mmCIF file of N, CA and C and ligand atoms in Angstrom:
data_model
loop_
_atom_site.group_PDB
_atom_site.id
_atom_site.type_symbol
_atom_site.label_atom_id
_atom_site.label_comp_id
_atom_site.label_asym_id
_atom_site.label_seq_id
_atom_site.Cartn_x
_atom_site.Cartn_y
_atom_site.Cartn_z
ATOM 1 N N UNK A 70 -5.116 44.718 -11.662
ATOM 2 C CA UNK A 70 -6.123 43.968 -10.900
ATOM 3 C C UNK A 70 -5.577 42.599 -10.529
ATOM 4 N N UNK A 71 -5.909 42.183 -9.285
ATOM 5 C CA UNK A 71 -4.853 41.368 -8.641
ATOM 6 C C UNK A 71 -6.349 40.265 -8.735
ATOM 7 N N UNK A 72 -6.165 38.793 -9.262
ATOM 8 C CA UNK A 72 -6.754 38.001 -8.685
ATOM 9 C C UNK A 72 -6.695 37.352 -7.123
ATOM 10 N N UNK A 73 -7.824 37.831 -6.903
ATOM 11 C CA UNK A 73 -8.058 36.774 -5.430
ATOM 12 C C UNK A 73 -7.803 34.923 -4.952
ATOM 13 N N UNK A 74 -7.840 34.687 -5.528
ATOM 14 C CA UNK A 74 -7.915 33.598 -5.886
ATOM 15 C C UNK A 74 -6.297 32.724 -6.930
ATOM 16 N N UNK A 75 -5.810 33.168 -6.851
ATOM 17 C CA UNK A 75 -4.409 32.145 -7.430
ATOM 18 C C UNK A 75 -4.547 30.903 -7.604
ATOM 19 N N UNK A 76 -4.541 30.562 -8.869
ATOM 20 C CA UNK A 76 -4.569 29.006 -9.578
ATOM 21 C C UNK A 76 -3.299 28.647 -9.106
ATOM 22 N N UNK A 77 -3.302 27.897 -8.177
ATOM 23 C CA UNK A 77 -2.454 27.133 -7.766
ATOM 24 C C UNK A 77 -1.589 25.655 -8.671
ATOM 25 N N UNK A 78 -0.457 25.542 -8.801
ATOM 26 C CA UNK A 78 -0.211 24.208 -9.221
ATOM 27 C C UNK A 78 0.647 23.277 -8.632
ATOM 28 N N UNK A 79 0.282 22.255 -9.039
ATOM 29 C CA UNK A 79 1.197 20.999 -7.815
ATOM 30 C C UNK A 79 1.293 20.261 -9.003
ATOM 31 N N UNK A 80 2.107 18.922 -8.277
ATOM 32 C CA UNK A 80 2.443 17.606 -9.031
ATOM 33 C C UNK A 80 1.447 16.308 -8.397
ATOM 34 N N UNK A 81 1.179 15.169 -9.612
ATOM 35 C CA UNK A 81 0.800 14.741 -9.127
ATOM 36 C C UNK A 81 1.371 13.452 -8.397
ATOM 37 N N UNK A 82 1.264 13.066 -7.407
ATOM 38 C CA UNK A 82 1.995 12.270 -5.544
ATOM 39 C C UNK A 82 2.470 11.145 -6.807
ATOM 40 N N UNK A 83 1.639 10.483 -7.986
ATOM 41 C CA UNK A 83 1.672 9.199 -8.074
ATOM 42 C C UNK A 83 2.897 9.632 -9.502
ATOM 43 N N UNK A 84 2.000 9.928 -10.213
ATOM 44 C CA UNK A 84 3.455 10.231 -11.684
ATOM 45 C C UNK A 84 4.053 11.514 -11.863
ATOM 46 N N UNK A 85 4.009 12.560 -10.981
ATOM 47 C CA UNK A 85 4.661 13.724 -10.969
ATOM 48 C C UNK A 85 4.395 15.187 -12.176
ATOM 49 N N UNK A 86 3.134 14.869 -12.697
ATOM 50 C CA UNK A 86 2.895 15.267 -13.674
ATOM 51 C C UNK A 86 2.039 16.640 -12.905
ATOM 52 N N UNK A 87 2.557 17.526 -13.967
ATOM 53 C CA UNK A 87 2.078 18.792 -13.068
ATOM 54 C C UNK A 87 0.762 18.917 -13.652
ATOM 55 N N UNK A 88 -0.085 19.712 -12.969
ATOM 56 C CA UNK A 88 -1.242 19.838 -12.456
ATOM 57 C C UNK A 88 -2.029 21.164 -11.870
ATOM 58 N N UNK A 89 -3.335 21.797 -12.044
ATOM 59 C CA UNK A 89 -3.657 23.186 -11.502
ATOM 60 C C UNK A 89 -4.526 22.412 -10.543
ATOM 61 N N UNK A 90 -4.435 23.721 -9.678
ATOM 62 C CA UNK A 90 -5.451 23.264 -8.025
ATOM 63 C C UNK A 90 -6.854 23.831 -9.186
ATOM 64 N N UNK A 91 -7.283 23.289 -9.693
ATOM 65 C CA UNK A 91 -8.523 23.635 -10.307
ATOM 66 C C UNK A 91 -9.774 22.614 -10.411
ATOM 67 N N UNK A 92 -10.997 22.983 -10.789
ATOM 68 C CA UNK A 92 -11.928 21.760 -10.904
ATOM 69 C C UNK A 92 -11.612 20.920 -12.258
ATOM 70 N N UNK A 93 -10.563 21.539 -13.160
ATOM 71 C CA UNK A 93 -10.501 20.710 -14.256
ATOM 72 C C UNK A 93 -9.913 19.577 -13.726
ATOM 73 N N UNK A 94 -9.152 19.446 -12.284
ATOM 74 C CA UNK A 94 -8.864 18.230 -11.950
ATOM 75 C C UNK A 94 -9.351 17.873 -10.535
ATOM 76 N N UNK A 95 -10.475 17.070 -10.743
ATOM 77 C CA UNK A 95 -11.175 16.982 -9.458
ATOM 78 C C UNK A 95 -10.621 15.808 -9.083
ATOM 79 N N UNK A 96 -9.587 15.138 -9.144
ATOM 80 C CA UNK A 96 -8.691 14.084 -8.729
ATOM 81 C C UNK A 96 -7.549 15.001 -7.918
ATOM 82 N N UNK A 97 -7.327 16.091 -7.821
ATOM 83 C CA UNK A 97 -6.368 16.545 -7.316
ATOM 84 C C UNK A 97 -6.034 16.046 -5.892
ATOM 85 N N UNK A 98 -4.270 15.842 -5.523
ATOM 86 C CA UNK A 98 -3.960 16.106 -6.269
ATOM 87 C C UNK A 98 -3.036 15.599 -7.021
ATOM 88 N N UNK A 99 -3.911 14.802 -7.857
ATOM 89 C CA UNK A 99 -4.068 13.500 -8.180
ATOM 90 C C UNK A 99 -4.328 13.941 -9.403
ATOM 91 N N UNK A 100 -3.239 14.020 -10.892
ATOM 92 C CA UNK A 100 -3.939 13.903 -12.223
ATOM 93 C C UNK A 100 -4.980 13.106 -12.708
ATOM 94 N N UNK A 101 -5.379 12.303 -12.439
ATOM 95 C CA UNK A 101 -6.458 11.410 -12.567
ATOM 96 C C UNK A 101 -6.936 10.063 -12.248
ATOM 97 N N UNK A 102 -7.618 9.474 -11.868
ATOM 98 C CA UNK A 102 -8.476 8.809 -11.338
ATOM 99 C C UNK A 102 -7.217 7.309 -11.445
ATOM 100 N N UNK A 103 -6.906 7.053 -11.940
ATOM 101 C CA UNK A 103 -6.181 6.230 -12.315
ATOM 102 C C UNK A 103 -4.632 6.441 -11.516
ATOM 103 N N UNK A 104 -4.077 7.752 -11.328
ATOM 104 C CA UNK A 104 -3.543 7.714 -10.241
ATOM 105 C C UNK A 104 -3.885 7.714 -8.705
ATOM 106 N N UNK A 105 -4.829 7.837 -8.344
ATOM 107 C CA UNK A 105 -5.241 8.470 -7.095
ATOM 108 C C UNK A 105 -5.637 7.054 -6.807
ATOM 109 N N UNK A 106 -6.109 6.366 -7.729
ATOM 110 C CA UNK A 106 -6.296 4.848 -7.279
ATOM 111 C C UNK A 106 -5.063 4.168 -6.912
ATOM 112 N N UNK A 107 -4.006 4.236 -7.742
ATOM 113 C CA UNK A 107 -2.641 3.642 -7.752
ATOM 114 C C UNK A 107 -2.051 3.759 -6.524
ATOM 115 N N UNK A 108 -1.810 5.188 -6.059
ATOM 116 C CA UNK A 108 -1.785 5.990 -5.011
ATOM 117 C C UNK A 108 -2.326 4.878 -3.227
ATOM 118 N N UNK A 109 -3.251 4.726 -3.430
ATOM 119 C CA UNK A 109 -4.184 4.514 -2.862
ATOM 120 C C UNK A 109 -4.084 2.904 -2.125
ATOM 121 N N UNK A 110 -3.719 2.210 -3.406
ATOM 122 C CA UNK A 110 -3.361 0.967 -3.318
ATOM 123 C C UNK A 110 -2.209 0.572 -2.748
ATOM 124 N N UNK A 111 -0.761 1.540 -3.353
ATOM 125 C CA UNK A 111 0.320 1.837 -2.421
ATOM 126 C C UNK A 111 0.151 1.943 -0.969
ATOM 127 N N UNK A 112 -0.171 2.730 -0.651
ATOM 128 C CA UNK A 112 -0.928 3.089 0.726
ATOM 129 C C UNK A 112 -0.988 1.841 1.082
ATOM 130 N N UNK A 113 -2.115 1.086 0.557
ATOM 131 C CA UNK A 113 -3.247 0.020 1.544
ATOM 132 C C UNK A 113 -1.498 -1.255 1.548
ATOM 133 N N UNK A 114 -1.103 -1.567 0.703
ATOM 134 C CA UNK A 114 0.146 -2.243 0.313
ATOM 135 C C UNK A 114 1.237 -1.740 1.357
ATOM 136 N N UNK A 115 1.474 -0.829 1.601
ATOM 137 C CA UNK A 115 2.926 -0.591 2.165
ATOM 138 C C UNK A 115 2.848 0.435 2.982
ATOM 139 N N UNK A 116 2.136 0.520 4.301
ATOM 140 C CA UNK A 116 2.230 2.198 5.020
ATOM 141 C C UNK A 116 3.415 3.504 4.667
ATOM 142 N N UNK A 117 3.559 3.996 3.427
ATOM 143 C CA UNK A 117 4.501 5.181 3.557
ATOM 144 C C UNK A 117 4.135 6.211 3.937
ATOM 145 N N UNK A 118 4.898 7.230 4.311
ATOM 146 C CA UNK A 118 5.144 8.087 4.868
ATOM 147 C C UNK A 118 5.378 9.121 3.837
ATOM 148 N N UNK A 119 3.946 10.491 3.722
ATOM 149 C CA UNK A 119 4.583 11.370 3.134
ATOM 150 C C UNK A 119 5.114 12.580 3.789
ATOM 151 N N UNK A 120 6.105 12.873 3.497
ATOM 152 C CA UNK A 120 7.161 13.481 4.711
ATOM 153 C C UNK A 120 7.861 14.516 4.246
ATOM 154 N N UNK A 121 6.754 15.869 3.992
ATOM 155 C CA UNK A 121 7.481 17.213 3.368
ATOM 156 C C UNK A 121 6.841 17.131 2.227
ATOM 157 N N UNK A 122 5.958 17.907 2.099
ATOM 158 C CA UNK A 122 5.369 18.089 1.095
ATOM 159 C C UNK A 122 4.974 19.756 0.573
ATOM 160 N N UNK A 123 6.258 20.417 0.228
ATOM 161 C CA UNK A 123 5.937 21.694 0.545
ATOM 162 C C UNK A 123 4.845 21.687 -0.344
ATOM 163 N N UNK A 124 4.427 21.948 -1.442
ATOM 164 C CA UNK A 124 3.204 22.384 -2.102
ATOM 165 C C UNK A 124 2.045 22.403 -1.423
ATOM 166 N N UNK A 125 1.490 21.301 -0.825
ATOM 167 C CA UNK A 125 0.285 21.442 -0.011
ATOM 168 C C UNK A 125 0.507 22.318 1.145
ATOM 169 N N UNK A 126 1.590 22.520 1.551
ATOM 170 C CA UNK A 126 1.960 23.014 3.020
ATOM 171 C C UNK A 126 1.686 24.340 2.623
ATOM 172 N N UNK A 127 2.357 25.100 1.269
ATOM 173 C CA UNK A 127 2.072 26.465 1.270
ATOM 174 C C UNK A 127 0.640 26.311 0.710
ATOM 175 N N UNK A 128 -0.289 25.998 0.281
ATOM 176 C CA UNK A 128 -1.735 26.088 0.162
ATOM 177 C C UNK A 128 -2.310 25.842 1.572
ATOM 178 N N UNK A 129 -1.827 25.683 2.202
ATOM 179 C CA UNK A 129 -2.713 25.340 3.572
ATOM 180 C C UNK A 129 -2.191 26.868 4.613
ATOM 181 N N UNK A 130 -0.989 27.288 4.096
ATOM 182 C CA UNK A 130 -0.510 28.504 4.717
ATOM 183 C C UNK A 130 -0.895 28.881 4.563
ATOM 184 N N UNK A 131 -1.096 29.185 2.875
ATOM 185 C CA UNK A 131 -1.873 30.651 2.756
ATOM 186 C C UNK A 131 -3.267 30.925 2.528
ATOM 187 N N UNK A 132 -4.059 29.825 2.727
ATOM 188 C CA UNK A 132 -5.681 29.638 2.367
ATOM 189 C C UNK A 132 -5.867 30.241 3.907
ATOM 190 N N UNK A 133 -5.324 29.538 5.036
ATOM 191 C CA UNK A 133 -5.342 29.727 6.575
ATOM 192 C C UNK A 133 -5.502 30.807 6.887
ATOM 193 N N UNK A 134 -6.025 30.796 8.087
ATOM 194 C CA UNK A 134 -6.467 31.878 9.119
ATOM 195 C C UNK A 134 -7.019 33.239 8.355
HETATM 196 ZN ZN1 LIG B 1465 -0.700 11.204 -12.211
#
């Protein structure tokens, strides 16, 4: 029996700490609140560029169409 649904996992953008596409982390995908803020602040601080990000790219492939 094949789950529908695949628990996905990524890292998280700010400390690289791996992570499930799940509700146990509703910061995703973002380990926690404390990164996603950090994250965030970077951003507002320094316009970077995230540039290749396969993990999200294959969740967006394969959720698609
Ligand atoms: Zn983190």
């Amino acid at each position: 029996m094949i789950m529908k649904n695949e628990i996905v996992e990524s890292n998280c953008p700010n400390c690289n700490i791996g992570i499930k596409w799940t509700n146990d982390y509703p910061e995703r995908p973002f380990c926690s609140v404390r990164c996603k803020n950090n994250d965030f602040i970077g951003w507002a601080n320094e316009e970077k560029t995230i540039a290749g990000n396969p993990s999200y790219e294959d969740i967006f492939s394969e959720d698609g169409a």
